[in-house]
Coordinates of C-alpha atoms in Angstrom, one line a residue:
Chain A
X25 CA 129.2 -50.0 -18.7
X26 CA 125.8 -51.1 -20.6
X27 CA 123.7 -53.6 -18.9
X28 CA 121.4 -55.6 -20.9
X29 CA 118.2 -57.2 -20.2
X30 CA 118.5 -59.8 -23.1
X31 CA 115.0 -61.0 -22.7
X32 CA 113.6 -58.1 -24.0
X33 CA 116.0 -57.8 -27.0
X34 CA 114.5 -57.9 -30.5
X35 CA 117.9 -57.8 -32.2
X36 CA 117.3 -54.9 -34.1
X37 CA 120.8 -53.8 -34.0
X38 CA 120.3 -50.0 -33.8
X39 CA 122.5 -49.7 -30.7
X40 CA 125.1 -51.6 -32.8
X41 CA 125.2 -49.0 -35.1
X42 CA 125.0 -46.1 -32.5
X43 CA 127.8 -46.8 -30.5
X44 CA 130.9 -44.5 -31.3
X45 CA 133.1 -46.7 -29.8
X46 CA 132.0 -50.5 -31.9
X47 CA 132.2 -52.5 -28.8
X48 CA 128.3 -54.0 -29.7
X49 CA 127.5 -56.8 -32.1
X50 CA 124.6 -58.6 -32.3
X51 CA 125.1 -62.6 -31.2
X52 CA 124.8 -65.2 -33.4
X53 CA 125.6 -67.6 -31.1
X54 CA 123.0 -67.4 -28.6
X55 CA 119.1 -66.8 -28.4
X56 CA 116.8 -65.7 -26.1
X57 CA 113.7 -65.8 -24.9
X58 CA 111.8 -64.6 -27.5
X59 CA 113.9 -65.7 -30.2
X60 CA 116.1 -63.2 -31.6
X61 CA 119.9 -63.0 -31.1
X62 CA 120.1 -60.7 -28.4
X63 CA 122.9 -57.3 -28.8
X64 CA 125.6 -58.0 -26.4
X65 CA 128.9 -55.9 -25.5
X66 CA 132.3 -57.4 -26.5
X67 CA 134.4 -55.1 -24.2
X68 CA 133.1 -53.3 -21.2
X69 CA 136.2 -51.4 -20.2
X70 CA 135.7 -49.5 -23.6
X71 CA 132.2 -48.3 -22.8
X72 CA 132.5 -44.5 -22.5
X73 CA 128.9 -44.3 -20.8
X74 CA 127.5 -42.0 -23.8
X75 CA 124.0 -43.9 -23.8
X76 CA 123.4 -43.4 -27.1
X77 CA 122.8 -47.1 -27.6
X78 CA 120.1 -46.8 -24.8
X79 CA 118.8 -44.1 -26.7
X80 CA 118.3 -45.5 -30.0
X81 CA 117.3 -49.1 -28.5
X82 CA 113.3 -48.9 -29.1
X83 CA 112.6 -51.7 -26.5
X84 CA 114.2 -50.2 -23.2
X85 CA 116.7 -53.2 -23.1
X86 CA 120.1 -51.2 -22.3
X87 CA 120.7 -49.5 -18.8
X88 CA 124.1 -47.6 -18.6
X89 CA 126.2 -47.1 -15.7
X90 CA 129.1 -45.1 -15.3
Chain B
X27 CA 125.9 -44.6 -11.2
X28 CA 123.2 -44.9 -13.6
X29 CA 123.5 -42.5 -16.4
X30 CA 120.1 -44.2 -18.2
X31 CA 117.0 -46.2 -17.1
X32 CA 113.8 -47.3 -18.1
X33 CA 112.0 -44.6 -17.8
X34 CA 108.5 -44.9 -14.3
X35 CA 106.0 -43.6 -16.8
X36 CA 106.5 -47.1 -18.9
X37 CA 105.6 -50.4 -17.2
X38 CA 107.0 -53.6 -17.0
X39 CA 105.1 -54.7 -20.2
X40 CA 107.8 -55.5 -23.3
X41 CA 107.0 -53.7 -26.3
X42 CA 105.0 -55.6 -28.9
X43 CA 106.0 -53.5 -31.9
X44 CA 108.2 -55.1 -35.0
X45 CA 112.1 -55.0 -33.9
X46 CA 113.7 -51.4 -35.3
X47 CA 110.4 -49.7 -34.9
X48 CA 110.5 -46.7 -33.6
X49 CA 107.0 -46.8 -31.4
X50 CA 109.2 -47.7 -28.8
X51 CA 111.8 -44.6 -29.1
X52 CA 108.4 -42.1 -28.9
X53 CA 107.0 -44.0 -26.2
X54 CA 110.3 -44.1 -24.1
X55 CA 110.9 -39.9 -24.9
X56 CA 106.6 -39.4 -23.9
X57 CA 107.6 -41.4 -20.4
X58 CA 110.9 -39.5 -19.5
X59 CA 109.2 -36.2 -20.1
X60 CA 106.5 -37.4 -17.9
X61 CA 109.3 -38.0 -15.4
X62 CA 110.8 -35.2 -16.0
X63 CA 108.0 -32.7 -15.1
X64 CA 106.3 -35.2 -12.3
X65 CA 103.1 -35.1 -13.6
X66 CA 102.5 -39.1 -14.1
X67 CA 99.9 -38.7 -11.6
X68 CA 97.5 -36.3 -13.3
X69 CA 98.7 -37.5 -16.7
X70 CA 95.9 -39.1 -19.0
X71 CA 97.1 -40.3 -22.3
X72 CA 94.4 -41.3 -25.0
X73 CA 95.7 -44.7 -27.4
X74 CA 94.7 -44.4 -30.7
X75 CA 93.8 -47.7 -33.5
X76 CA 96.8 -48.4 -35.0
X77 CA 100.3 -50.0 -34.1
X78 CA 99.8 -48.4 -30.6
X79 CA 96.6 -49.7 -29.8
X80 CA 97.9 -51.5 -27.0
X81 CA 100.2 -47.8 -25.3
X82 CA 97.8 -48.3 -22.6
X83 CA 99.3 -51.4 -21.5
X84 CA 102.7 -49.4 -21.7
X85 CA 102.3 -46.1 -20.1
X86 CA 102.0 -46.4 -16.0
X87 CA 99.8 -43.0 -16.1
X88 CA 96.1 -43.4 -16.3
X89 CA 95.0 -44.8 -19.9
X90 CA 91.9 -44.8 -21.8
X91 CA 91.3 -45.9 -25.5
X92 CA 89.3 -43.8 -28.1
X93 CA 87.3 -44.9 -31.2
X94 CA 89.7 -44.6 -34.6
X95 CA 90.7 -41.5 -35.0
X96 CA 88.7 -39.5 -32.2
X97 CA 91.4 -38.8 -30.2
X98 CA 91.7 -35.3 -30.0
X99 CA 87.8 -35.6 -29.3
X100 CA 88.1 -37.7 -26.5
X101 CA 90.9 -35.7 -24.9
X102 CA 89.2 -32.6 -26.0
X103 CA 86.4 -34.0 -23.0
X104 CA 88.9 -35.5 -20.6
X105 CA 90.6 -31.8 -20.2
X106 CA 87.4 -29.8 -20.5
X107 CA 85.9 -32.3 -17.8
X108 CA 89.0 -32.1 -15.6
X109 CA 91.3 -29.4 -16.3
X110 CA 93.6 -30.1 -13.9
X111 CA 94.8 -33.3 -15.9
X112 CA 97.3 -32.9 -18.3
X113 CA 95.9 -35.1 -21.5
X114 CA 98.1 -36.3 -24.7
X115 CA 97.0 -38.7 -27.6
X116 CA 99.2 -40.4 -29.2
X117 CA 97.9 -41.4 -32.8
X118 CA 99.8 -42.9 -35.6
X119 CA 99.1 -41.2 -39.4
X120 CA 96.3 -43.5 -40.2
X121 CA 94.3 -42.4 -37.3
X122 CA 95.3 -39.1 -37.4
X123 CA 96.0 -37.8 -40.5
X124 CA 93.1 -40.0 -43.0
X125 CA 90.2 -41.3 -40.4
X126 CA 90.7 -38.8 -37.5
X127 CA 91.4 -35.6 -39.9
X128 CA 88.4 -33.5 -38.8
X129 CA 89.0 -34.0 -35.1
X130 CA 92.1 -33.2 -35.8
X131 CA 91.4 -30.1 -37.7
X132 CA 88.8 -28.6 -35.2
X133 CA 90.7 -29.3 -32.0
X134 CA 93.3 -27.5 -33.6
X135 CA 91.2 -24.4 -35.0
X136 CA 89.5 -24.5 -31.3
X137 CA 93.0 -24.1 -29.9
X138 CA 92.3 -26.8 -27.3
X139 CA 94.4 -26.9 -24.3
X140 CA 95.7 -30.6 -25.3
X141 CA 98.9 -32.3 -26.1
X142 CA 99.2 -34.1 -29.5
X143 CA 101.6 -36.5 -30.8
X144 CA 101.7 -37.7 -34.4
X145 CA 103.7 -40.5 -35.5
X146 CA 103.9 -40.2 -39.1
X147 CA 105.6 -43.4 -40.5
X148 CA 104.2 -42.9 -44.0
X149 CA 102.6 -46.4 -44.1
X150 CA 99.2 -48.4 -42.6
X151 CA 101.7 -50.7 -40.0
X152 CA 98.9 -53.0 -38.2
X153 CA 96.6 -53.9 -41.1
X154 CA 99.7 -55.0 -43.2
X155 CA 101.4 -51.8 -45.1
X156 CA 98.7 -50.8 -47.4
X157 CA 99.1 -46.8 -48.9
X158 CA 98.4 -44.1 -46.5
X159 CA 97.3 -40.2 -46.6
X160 CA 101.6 -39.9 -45.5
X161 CA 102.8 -42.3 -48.5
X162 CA 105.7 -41.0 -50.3
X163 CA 105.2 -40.4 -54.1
X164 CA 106.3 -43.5 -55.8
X165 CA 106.4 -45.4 -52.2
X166 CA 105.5 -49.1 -52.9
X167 CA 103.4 -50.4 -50.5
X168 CA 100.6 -53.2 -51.0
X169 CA 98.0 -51.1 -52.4
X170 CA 100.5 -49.4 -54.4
X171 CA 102.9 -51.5 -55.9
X172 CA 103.9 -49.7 -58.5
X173 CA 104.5 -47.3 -56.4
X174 CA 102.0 -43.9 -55.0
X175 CA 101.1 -43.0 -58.3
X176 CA 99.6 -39.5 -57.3
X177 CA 97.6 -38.7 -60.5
X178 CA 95.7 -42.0 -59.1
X179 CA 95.8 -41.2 -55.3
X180 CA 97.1 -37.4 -55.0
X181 CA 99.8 -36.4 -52.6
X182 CA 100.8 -37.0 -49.1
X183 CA 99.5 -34.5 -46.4
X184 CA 101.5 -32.5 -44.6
X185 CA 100.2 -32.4 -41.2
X186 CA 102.2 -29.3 -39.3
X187 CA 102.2 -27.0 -43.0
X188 CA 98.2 -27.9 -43.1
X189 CA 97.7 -27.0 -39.5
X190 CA 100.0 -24.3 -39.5
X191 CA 97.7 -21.8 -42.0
X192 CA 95.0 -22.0 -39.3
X193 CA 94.5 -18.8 -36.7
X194 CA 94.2 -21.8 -33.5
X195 CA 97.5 -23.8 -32.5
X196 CA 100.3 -22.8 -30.0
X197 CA 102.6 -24.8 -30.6
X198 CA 103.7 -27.4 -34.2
X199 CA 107.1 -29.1 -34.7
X200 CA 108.0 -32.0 -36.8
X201 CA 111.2 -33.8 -35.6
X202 CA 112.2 -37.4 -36.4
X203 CA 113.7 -40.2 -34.2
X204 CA 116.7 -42.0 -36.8
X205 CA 119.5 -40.9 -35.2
X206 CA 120.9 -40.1 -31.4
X207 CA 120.5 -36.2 -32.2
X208 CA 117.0 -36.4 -33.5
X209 CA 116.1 -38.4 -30.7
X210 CA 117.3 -35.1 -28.5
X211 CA 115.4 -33.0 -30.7
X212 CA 112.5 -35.0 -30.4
X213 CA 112.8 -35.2 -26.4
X214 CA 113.1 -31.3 -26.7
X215 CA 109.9 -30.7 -28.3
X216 CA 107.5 -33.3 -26.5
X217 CA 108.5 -31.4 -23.4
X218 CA 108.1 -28.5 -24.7
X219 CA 104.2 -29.9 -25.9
X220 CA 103.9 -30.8 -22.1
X221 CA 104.8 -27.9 -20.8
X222 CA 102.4 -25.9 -23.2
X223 CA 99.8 -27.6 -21.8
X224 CA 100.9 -27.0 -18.2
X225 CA 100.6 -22.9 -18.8
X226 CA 97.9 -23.2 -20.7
X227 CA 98.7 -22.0 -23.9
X228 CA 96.6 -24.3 -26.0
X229 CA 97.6 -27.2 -28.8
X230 CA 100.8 -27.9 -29.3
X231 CA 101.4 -31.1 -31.9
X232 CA 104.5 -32.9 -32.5
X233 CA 105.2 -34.9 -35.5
X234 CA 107.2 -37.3 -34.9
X235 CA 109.0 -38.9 -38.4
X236 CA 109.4 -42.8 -37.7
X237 CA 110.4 -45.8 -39.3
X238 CA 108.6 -49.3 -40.3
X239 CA 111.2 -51.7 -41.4
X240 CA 108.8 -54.7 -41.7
X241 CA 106.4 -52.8 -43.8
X242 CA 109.0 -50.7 -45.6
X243 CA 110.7 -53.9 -46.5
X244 CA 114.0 -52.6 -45.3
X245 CA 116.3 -54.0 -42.0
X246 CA 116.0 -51.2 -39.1
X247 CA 119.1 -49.6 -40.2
X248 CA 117.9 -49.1 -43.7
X249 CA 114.6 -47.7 -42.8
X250 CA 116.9 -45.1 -40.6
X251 CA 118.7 -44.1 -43.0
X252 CA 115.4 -44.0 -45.5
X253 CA 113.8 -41.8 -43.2
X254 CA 116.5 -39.7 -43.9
X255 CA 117.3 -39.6 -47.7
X256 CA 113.5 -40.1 -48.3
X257 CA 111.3 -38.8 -45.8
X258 CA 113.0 -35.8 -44.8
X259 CA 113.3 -34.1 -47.5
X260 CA 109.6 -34.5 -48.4
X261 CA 108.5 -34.0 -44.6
X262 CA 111.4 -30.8 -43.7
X263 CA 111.9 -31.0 -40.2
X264 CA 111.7 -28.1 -37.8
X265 CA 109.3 -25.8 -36.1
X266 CA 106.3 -24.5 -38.2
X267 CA 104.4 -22.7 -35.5
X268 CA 105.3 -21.4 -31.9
X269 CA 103.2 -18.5 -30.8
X270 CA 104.6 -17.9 -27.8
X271 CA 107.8 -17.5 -29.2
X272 CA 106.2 -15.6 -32.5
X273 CA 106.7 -18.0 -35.0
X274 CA 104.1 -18.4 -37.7
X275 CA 104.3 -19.6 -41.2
X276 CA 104.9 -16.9 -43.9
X277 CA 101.0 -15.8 -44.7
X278 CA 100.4 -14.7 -41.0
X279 CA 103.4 -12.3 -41.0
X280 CA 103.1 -8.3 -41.9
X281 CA 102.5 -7.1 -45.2
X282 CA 100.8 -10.2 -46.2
X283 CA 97.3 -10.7 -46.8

């Protein structure tokens, strides 16, 4: 599963378009701190633990669990 | 179990850069290597001017700051003062490739025990996207918006091919962080950098091709993809000198003069 710290999210979407499986999208209902729509996972039990969000997110946001 | 963390070489500190730069990526895949080996405690990195001004604030080793484009200078003194250390700079390509050129150069032709990393996003990012040395031909930018005309302003430098003619450096690579297997790549060759510098085998640089949406006027999935249908081609990616491992660039092999 991929854990977000949302604060730190930029919304760049680059982990949206790494993910294999498509289970990120960018909100565009909420905001955070510092005013972006944060990434967020629609469906945890999809999450194949690959970390190749975490690996293209430039701001250290994602940690990934298995 | 937790496949991937935030690296202990990076600090609590959130990133200033743009969002979808790729600072951030490089910084990250500096501070796992550093992990990796366990050398955060003798680590000293050098911040360039630039977009990464502020790396010291981000890097948990020790930190100092250098004058524009001195880098390899001041890390040329660090090691030589305390070779123990393991010292990197981290410059972006208006520090090191226009302003910091000679340092460059020379602590590359000296063969200096020191660990380089280039970011080359082909664009001046702090002061606003004016035209730099790594421009593309025909790249607009704000001081060329009609786009790098080189009869006007020449063509971009190639870093690793320029430094790879000289008889100095161990170690050159140029890989790029747009997608997941770059990013490997990438992660492959700053450790490799590292570990040049551990056995003392001299310079080792790695150019590291990265993206500027906000100055490239692109969203961070276009400037990926630019990096690739643009830059790429222009800036080949691969290994242009490993001594250890006897690769040199065409006019250094037999029968050649």
């Amino acid at each position: 599963m991929v854990v977000f710290q949302e604060d730190l999210c930029k919304g760049c979407s680059l982990c949206v378009d790494a993910c294999p499986k498509h289970i990120l999208q960018i909100s565009m209902t909420r905001i955070n701190k510092k005013g972006h729509h944060p990434a967020e996972c629609i469906d945890q039990e999809k999450c194949i633990s690959c970390a190749f969000c975490a690996t293209m997110c430039p701001d250290c946001v994602i940690t990934v669990e298995r | 179990m937790t496949v991937f963390k935030k690296p202990h070489a990076l600090t609590d500190a959130p990133f200033h850069y743009c969002p979808g730069c790729t600072h951030g990526i490089v910084h990250r895949l500096v501070a796992e290597v550093i992990d990796e080996l366990g050398i955060e405690g003798k680590t000293v990195g050098v911040a360039p001017v630039g977009c990464a001004v502020m790396a010291y604030d981000y890097f948990s080793c020790d930190m100092t700051e250098a004058a524009h484009g001195r880098a390899p200078a001041v890390a040329t003194g660090l090691k030589r003062a305390n070779p123990d250390n393991i010292v990197f700079t981290y410059q972006g390509d208006g520090d090191l490739a226009s302003i910091g050129t000679a340092e460059t150069v020379h602590a590359a032709a000296r063969n200096e025990n020191i660990t380089v990393f280039f970011i080359n996003n082909a664009i001046y990012g702090m002061t606003g996207g004016q035209m730099a040395p790594t421009s593309l031909v025909g790249q607009v930018t704000q001081t060329s918006p009609y786009g790098r005309d080189p009869s006007l302003c020449g063509y971009p430098v190639k870093i690793c091919e320029m430094l790879g003619e000289l008889e100095g450096p161990e170690y050159l690579e140029r890989v790029a962080v747009n997608n997941v297997k770059n990013v490997k790549t990438a992660y492959k060759a700053i450790k490799k950098a590292f570990q040049n510098q551990i056995d003392g085998r001299g310079f080792s640089l790695v150019e590291v091709l990265s993206a500027c949406p906000t100055n490239w006027g692109k969203t961070p999935s276009e400037a990926l993809k630019w990096i690739d249908t643009a830059m790429i081609p222009y800036y080949p990616l691969g290994v242009y000198r490993d001594r250890t491992a006897g690769i040199l660039p065409d006019s250094f092999k037999e029968g050649t003069v």
